[in-house]
Short mmCIF file of C-alpha atoms and ligand atoms in Angstrom, two decimals:
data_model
loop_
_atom_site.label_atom_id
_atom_site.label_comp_id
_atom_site.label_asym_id
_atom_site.label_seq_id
_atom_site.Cartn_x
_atom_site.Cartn_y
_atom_site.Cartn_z
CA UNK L 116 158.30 -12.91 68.91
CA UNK L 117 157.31 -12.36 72.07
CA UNK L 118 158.17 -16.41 73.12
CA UNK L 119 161.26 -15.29 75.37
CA UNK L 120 162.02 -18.32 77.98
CA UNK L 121 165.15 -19.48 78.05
CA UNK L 122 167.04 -21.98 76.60
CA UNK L 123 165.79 -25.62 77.90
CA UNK L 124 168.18 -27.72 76.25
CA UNK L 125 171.48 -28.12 77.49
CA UNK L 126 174.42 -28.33 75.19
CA UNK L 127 175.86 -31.27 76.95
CA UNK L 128 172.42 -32.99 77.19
CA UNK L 129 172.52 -33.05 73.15
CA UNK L 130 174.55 -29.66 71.40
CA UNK L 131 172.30 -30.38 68.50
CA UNK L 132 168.93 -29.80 70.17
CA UNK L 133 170.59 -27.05 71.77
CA UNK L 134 172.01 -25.01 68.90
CA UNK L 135 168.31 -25.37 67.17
CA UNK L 136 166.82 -23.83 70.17
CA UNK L 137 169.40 -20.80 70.12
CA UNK L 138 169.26 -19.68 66.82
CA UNK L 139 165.31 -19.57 66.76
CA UNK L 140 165.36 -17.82 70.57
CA UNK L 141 167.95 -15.75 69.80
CA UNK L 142 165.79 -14.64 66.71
CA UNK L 143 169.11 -15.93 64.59
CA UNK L 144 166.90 -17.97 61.99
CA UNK L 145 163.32 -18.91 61.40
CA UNK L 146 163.06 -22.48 59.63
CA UNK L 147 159.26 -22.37 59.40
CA UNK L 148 159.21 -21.08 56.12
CA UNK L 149 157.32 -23.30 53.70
CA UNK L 150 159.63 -24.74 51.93
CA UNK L 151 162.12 -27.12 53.43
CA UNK L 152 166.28 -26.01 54.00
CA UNK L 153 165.29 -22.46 52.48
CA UNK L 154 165.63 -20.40 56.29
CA UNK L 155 164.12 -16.69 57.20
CA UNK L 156 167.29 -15.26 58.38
CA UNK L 157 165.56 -12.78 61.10
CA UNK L 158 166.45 -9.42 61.80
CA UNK L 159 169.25 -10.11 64.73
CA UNK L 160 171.11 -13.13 62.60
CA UNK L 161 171.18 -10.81 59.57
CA UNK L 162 172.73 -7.67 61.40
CA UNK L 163 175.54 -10.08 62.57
CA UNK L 164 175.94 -11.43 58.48
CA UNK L 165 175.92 -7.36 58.15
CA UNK L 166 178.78 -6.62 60.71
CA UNK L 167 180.92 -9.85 59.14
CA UNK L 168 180.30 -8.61 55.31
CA UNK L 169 181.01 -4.92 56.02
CA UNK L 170 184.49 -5.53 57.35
CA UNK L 171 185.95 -8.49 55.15
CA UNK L 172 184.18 -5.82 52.36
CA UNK L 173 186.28 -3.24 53.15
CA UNK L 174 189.49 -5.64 53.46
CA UNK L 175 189.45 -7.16 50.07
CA UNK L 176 188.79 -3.63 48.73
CA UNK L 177 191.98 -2.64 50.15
CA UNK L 178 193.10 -5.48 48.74
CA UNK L 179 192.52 -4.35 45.02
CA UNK L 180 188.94 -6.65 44.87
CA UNK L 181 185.47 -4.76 43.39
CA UNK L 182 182.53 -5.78 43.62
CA UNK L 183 179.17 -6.54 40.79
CA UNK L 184 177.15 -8.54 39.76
CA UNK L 185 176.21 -11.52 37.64
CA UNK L 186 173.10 -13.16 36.77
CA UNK L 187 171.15 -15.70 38.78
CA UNK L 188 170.82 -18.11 35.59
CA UNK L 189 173.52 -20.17 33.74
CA UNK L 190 171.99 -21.83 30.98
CA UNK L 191 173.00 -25.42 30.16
CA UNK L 192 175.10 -25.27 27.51
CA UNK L 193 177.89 -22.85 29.39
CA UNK L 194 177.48 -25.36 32.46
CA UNK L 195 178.54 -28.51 30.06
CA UNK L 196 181.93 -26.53 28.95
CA UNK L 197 183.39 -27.32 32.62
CA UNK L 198 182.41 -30.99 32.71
CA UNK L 199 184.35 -31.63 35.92
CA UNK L 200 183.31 -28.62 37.36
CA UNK L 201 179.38 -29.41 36.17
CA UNK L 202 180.18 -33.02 37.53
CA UNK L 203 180.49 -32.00 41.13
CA UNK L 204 177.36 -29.80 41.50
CA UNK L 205 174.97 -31.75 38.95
CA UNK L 206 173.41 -33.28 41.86
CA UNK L 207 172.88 -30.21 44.12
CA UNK L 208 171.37 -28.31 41.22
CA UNK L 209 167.99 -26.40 40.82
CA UNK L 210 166.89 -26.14 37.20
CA UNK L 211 163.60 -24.14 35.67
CA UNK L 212 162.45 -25.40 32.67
CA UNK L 213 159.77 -23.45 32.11
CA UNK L 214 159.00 -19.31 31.82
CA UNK L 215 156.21 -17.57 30.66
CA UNK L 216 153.96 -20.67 30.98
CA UNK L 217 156.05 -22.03 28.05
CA UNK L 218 158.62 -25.08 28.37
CA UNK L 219 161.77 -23.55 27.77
CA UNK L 220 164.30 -24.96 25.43
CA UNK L 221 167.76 -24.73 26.92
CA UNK L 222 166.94 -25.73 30.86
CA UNK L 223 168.43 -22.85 33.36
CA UNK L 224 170.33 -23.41 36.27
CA UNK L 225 170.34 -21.88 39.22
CA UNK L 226 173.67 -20.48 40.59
CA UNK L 227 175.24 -23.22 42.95
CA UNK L 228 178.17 -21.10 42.58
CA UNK L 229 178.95 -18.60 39.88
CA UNK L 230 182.66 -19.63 38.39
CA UNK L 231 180.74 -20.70 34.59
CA UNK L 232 178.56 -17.42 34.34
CA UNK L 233 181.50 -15.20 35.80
CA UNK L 234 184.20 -16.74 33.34
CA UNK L 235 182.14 -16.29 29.98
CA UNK L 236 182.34 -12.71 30.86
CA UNK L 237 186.01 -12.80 31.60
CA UNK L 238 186.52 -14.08 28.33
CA UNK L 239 184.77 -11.32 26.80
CA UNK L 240 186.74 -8.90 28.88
CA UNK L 241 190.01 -9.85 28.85
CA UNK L 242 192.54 -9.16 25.86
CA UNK L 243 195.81 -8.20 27.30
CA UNK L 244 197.97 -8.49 29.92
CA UNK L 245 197.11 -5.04 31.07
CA UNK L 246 193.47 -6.30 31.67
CA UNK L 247 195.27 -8.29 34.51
CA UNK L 248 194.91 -8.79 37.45
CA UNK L 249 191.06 -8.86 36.85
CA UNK L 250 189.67 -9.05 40.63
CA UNK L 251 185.90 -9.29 40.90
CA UNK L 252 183.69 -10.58 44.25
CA UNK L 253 179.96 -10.76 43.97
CA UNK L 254 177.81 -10.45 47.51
CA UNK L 255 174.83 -12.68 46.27
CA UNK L 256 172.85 -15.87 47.16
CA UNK L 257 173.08 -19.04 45.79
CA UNK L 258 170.79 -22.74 46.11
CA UNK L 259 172.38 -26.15 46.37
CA UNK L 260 169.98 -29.14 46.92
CA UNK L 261 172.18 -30.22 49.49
CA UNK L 262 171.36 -33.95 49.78
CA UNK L 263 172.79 -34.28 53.78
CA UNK L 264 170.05 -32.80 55.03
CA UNK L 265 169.59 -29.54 56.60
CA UNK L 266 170.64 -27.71 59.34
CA UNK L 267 170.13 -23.56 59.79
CA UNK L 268 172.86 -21.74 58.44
CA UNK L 269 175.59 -24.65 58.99
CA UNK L 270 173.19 -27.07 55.86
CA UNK L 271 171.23 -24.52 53.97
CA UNK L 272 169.80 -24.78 50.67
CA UNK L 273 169.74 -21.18 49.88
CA UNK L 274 172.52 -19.89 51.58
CA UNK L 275 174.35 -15.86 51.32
CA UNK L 276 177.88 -15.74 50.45
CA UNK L 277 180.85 -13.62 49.04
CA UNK L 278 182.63 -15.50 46.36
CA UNK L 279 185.63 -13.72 44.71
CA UNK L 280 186.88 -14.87 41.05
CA UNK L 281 190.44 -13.64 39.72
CA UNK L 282 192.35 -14.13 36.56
CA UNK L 283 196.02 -13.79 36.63
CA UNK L 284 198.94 -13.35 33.74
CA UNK L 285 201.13 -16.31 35.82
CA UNK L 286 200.46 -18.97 38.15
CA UNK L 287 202.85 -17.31 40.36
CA UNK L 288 200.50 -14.59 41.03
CA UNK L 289 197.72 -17.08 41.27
CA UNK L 290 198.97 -18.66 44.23
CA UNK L 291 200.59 -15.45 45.30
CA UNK L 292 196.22 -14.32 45.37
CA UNK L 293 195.36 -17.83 47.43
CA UNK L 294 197.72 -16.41 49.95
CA UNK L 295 196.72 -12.83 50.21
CA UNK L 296 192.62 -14.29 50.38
CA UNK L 297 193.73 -16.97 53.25
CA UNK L 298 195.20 -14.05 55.00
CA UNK L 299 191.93 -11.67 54.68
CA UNK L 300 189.60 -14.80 55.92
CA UNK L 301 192.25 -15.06 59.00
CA UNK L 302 191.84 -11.32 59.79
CA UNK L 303 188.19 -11.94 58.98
CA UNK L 304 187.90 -15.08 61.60
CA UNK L 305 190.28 -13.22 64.28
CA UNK L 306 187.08 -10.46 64.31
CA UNK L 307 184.77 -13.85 64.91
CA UNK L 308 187.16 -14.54 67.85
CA UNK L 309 187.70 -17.96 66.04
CA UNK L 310 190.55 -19.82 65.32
CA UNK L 311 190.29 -22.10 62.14
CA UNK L 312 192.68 -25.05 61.30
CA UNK L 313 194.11 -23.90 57.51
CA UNK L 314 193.81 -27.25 56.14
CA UNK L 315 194.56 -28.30 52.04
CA UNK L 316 192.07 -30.60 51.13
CA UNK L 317 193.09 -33.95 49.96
CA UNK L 318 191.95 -34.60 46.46
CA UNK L 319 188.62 -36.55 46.92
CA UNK L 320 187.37 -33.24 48.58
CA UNK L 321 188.98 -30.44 46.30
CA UNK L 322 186.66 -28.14 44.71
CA UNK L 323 184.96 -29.48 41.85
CA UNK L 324 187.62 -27.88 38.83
CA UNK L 325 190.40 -26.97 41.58
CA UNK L 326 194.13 -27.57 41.47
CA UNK L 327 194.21 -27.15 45.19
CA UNK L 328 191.56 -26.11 48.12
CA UNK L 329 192.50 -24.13 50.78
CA UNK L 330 189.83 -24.65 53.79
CA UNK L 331 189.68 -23.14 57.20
CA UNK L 332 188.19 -25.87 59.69
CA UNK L 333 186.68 -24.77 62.81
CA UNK L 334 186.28 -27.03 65.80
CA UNK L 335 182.71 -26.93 67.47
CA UNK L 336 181.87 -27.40 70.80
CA UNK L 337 180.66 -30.80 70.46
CA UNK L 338 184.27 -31.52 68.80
CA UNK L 339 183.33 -31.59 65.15
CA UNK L 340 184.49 -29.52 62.63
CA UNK L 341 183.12 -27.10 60.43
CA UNK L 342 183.80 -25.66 57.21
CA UNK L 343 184.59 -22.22 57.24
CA UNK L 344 185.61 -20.05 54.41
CA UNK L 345 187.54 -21.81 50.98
CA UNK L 346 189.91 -20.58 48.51
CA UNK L 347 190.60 -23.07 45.71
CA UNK L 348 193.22 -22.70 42.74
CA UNK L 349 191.53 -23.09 39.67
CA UNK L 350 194.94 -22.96 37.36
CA UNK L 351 194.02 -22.92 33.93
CA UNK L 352 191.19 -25.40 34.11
CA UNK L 353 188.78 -23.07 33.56
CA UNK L 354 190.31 -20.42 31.02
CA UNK L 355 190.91 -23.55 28.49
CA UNK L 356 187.59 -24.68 28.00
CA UNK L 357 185.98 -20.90 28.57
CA UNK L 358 188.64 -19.70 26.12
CA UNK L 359 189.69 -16.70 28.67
CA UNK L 360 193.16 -15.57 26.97
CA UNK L 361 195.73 -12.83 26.70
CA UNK L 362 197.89 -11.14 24.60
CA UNK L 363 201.35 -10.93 26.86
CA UNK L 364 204.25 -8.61 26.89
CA UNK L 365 205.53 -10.15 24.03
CA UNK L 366 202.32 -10.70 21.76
CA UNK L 367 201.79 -14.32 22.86
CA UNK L 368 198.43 -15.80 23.65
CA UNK L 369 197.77 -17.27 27.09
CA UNK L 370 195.40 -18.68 29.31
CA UNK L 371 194.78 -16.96 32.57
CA UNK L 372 195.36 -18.54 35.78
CA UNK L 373 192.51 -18.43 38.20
CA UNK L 374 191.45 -18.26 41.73
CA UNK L 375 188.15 -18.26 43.30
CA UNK L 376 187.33 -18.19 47.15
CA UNK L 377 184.03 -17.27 49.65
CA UNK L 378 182.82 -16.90 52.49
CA UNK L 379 178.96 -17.79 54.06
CA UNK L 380 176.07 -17.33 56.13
CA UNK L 381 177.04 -20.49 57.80
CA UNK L 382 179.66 -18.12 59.67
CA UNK L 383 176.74 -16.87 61.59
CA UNK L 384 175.97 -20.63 62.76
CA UNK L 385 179.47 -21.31 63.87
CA UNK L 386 179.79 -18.54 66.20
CA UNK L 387 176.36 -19.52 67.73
CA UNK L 388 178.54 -23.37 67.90
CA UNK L 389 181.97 -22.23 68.83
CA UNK L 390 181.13 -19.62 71.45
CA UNK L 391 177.46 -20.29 72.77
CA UNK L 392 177.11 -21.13 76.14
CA UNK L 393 173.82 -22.67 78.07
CA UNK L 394 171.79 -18.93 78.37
CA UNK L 395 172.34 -18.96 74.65
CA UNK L 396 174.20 -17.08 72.07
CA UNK L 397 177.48 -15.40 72.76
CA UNK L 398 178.84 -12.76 70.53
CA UNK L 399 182.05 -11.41 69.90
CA UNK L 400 181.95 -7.46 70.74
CA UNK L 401 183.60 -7.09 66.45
CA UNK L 402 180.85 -8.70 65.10
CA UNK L 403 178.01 -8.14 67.40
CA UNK L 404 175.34 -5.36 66.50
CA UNK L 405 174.45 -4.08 69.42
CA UNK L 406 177.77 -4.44 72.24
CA UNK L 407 176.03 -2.70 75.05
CA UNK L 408 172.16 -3.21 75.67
CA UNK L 409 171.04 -0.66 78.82
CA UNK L 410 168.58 -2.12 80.64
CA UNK L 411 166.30 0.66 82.78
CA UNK L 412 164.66 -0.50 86.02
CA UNK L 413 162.09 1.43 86.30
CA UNK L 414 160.38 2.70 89.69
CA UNK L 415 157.47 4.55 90.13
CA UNK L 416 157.94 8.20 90.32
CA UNK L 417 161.43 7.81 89.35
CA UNK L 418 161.05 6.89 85.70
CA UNK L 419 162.24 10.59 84.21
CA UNK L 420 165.65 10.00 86.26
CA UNK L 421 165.98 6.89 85.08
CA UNK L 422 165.35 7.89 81.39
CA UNK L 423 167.64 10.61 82.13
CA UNK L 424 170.46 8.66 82.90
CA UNK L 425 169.80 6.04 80.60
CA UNK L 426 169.98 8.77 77.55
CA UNK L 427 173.16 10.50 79.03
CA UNK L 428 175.02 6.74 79.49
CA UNK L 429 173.87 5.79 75.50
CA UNK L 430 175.27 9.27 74.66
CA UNK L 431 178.28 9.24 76.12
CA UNK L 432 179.25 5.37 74.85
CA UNK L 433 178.16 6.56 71.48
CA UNK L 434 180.80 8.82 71.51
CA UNK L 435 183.11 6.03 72.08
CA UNK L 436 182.12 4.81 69.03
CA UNK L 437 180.18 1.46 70.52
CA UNK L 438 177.21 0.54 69.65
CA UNK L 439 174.52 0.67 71.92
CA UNK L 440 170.61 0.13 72.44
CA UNK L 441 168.34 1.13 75.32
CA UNK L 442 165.56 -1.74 75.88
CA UNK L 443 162.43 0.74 76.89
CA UNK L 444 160.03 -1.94 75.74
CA UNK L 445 157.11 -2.87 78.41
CA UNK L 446 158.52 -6.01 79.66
CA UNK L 447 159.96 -6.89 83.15
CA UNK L 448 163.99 -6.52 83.89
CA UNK L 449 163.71 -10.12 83.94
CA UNK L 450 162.50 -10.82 80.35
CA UNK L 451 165.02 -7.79 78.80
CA UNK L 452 167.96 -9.55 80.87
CA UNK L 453 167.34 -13.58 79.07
CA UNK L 454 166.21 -11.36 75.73
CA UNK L 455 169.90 -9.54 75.84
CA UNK L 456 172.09 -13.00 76.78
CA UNK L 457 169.72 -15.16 73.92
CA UNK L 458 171.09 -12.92 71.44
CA UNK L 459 174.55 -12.80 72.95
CA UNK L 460 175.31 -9.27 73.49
CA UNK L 461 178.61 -8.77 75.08
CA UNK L 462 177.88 -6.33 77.94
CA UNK L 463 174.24 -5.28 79.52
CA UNK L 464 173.77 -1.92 81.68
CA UNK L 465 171.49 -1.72 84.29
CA UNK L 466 170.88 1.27 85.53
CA UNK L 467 168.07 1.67 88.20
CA UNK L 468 167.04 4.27 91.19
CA UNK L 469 170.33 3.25 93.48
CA UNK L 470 172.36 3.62 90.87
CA UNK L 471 171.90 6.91 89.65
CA UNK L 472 171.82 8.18 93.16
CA UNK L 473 175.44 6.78 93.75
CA UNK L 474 176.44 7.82 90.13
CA UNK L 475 177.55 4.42 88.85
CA UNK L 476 175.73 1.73 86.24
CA UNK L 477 175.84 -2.04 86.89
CA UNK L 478 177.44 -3.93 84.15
CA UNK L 479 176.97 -7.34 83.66
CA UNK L 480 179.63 -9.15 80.91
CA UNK L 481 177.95 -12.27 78.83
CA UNK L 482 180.58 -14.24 78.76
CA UNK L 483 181.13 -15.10 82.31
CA UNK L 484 178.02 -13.13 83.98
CA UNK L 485 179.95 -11.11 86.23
CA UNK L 486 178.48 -8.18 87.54
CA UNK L 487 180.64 -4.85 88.91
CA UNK L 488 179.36 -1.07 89.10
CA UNK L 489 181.23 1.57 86.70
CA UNK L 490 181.25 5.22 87.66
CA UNK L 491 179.03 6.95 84.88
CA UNK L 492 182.27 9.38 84.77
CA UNK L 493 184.42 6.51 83.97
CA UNK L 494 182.15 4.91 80.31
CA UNK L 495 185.54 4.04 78.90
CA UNK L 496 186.39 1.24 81.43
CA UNK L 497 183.23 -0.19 78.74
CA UNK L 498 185.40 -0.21 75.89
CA UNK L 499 188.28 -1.58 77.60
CA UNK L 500 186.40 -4.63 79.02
CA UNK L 501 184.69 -5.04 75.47
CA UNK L 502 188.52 -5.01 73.85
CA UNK L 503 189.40 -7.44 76.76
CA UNK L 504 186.19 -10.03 75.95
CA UNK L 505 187.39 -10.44 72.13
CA UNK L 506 190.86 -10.96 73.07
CA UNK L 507 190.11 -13.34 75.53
CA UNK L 508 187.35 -15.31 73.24
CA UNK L 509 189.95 -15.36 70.83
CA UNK L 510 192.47 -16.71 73.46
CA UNK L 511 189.70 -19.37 74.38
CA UNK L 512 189.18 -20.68 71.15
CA UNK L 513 193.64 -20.93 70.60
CA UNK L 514 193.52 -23.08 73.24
CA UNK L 515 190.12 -24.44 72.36
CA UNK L 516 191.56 -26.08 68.87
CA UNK L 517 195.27 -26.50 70.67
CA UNK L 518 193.94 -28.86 73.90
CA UNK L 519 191.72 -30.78 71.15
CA UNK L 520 194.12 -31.78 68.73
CA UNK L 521 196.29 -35.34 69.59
CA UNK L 522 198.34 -37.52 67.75
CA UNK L 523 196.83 -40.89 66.32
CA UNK L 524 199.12 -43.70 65.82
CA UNK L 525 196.01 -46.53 65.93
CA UNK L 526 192.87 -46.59 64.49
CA UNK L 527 191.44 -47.40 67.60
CA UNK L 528 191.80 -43.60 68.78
CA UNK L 529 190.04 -42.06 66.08
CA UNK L 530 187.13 -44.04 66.93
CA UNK L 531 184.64 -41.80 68.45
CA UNK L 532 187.38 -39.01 69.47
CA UNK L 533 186.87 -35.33 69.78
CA UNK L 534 188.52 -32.52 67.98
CA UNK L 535 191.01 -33.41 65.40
CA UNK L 536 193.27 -36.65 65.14
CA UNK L 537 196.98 -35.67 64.00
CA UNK L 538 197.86 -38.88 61.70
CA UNK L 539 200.31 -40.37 59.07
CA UNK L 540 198.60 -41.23 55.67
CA UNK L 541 199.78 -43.01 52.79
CA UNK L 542 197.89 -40.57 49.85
CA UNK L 543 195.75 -43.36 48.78
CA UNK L 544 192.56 -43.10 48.20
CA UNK L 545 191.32 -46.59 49.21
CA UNK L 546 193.17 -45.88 52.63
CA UNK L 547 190.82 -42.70 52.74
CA UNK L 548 187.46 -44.59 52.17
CA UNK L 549 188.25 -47.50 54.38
CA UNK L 550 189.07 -45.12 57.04
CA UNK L 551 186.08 -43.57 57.01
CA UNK L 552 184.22 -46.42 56.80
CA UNK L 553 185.84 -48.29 59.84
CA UNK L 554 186.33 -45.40 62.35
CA UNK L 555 182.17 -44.65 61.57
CA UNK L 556 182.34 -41.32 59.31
CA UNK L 557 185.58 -39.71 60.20
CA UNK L 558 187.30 -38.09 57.35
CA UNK L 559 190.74 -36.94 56.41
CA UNK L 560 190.09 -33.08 56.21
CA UNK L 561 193.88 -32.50 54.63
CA UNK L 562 197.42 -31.28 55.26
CA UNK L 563 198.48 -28.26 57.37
CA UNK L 564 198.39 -24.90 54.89
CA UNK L 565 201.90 -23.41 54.63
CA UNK L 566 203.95 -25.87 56.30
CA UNK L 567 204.87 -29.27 55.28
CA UNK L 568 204.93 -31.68 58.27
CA UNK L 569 207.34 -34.77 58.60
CA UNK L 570 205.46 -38.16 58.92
CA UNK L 571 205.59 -39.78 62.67
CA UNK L 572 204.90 -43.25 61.63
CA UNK L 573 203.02 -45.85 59.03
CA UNK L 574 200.07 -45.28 57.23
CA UNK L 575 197.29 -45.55 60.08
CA UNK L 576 195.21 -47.20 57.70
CA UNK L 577 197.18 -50.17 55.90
CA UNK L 578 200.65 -49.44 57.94
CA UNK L 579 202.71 -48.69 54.63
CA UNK L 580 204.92 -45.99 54.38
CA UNK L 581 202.82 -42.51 54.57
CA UNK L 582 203.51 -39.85 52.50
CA UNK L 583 201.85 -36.95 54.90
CA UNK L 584 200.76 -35.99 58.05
CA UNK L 585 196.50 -35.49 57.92
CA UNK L 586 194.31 -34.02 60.08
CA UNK L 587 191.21 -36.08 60.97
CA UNK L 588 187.74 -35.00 62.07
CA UNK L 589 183.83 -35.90 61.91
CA UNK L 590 182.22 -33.08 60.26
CA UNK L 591 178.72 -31.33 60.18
ZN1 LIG O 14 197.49 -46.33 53.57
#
């Protein structure tokens, strides 16, 4: 890895060529792997995936969620009980139909997503109301043959995820559960100093089985959006056909009402997208692994001082409870410097000859390059400017999705906009295709989450009366 120069492309020359180049610099993803859309997620990608999982872990375990594990494989037969479901991942689906050198004679699936496998053991396990809520989440991997192509982390075909599967006594609590999971992704996405749009789908994009889809849209630099986390209401579409039932207070059987809702790797990608800047990668301090990397310049005869220093610095932000990482390696200041901003640590430390005579260590933010000398007695002006860069990333990306979001009264101005279009709809779905179709692949991503908005106007589409207001967007 020792292929260090800096990023070439610019992201206003072409974002796309851009982006590729930072997430292999930045040692975010490797695509050379031999087979196509299945990514080596390198060592500095996966400690970010680490920092994200550990912390929306230990929120849905407050939030009454445990964690196992089901198996890779859902045989055929258990896919066909949830034809709808089946329906909308048939085509993305990997299949072995062989083991042992013998042709198998049920085919297997591979896990696209884990709602059939998970629910045949819910039906197993639940008998009574007092079995509910059931609240499971599995940390695994699943494979889609994702026919859009492929693009690192956003387009995978092997991809990491949470995905969290409930079963409730009442639809009440159901929805109650969509409401508590949106609000753990928003704490989640205010630690990736991003600010989603909470969008429900319309119905030509709800999750295959789903009632309803809650989505969290994230602008991109480029203005696209991309899908962030989902939580879908299942209702009782699934506990019918996988016969998941309960005995309630008053000795009735009834079907459970479900929820289901995860997160990805692709988060990893969108941070590179929403916050990146021409150097490279730029990470929120939350979610980056390393916050401060200390740079040493070394001078001859001087290099015990320096180490000295260096040691007593890490120490002492340690005990602030950052994280930190001295860069010893054999390579110039230079190289360490683009190595540090290509992986988009928030704050670098240089500490040389000069400045451990005067006492102080030159810090240098990522986000905006500026440079000032701290007082080695004064390490917690560190934390306080790390605090300062996630609130203000967070700020950025407000105004980011605020400044990017107009009203659309013609057709005309969705036609190669940027950001999201603000416009009436009608509901139909002809209205949705043609619209797509005419303005060159933007799509109606859905209605505002929580809030019902008043329409403005006609149907932008065929003028009739419209029935909501829709957000519109070309996606990735
Ligand atoms: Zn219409």
């Amino acid at each position: 890895m020792a292929e260090e120069l800096g990023v070439q492309t610019k992201r206003s020359e072409n974002f796309s060529d851009w982006y590729l180049e930072v997430v292999r610099k930045g040692d975010f993803i490797d695509q050379r792997s031999p087979i196509k859309g299945f990514d080596v997620i390198t060592p500095w990608g996966y400690a970010v995936w680490e920092k994200i999982q550990q912390h929306f872990d230990s929120l849905i375990k407050q939030g009454g969620v445990v964690n196992a594990y089901f198996p890779l494989f859902i045989p055929e037969n258990l896919i066909k009980k949830e034809e709808e479901h089946f329906a909308g991942f048939k085509a993305e689906t990997f299949a072995v139909t062989e083991a042992g050198g013998e042709k198998l004679e049920e085919r297997l699936f591979v896990r696209p997503t884990s709602e059939t496998i998970m629910y045949y053991m819910y039906a197993l396990w639940i008998r009574s109301h007092k079995d509910l809520p059931l609240r499971i989440n599995q940390w695994n991997n699943v494979v889609r043959f994702d026919t859009k192509g492929t693009k690192p982390f956003i387009r995978g075909r092997e991809f990491l995820w949470q995905e969290a599967h409930t079963a409730h006594a009442t639809q009440q609590e159901a929805d109650e559960q969509v409401k508590q999971a949106v609000e753990t992704y928003e704490q989640s996405m205010e630690k990736q100093a991003i600010e989603p749009l909470l969008l429900v789908r319309p119905k030509s994009d709800t999750f295959a089985g789903a009632n309803y889809s809650v989505v969290m849209d994230c602008l991109t630099q480029d203005g696209k959006v991309v899908q962030g986390p989902g939580t879908h209401m299942l209702g009782q579409n699934f506990s019918k056909p996988f016969n998941i039932t309960f005995l309630d207070e008053k000795g009735q059987q009834q079907h459970v009402w479900q929820t289901s809702w995860g997160m990805t790797t692709r988060m990893i990608g969108l941070n590179v997208m929403q916050h990146g800047d021409d150097k490279g990668a730029v990470l929120p301090p939350e979610i980056a692994p390393i916050q401060v990397a200390i740079v040493p310049i070394m001078f001859t005869g001087k290099e015990d001082e320096i180490k000295k220093a260096c040691e007593s610095v890490k120490e002492n932000l340690e005990k602030l409870k950052l994280r930190v990482h001295v860069d010893y390696r054999d390579y110039s200041p230079g190289f360490k410097f683009n190595h540090w901003e290509l992986r988009g640590v928030p704050v670098r430390v240089e500490i040389g000859p000069k400045d451990v005579e005067a006492g102080v260590v030159t810090v240098v933010k990522r986000v905006d390059g500026v440079k000032k000398p701290i007082e080695m007695a004064k390490l917690r002006e560190i934390r306080k400017m790390l605090k300062q860069i996630q609130k203000e990333m967070l700020k950025k990306s407000k105004k980011f999705l605020r400044d990017n979001t107009q009203d659309a009264r013609e057709l005309e101005k969705i036609k190669n906009s940027f950001g999201f279009s603000r416009a009436n709809w009608c509901g139909s779905a002809e209205c949705e295709k043609n619209l797509k179709a005419e303005t060159g692949g933007y799509e109606i991503r859905g209605t505002l989450y929580g809030k019902k908005e008043k329409p403005f106007g006609p149907c932008i589409q065929c003028g009739k009366k419209a029935e909501q207001v829709v957000y519109i967007a070309k996606a990735y």
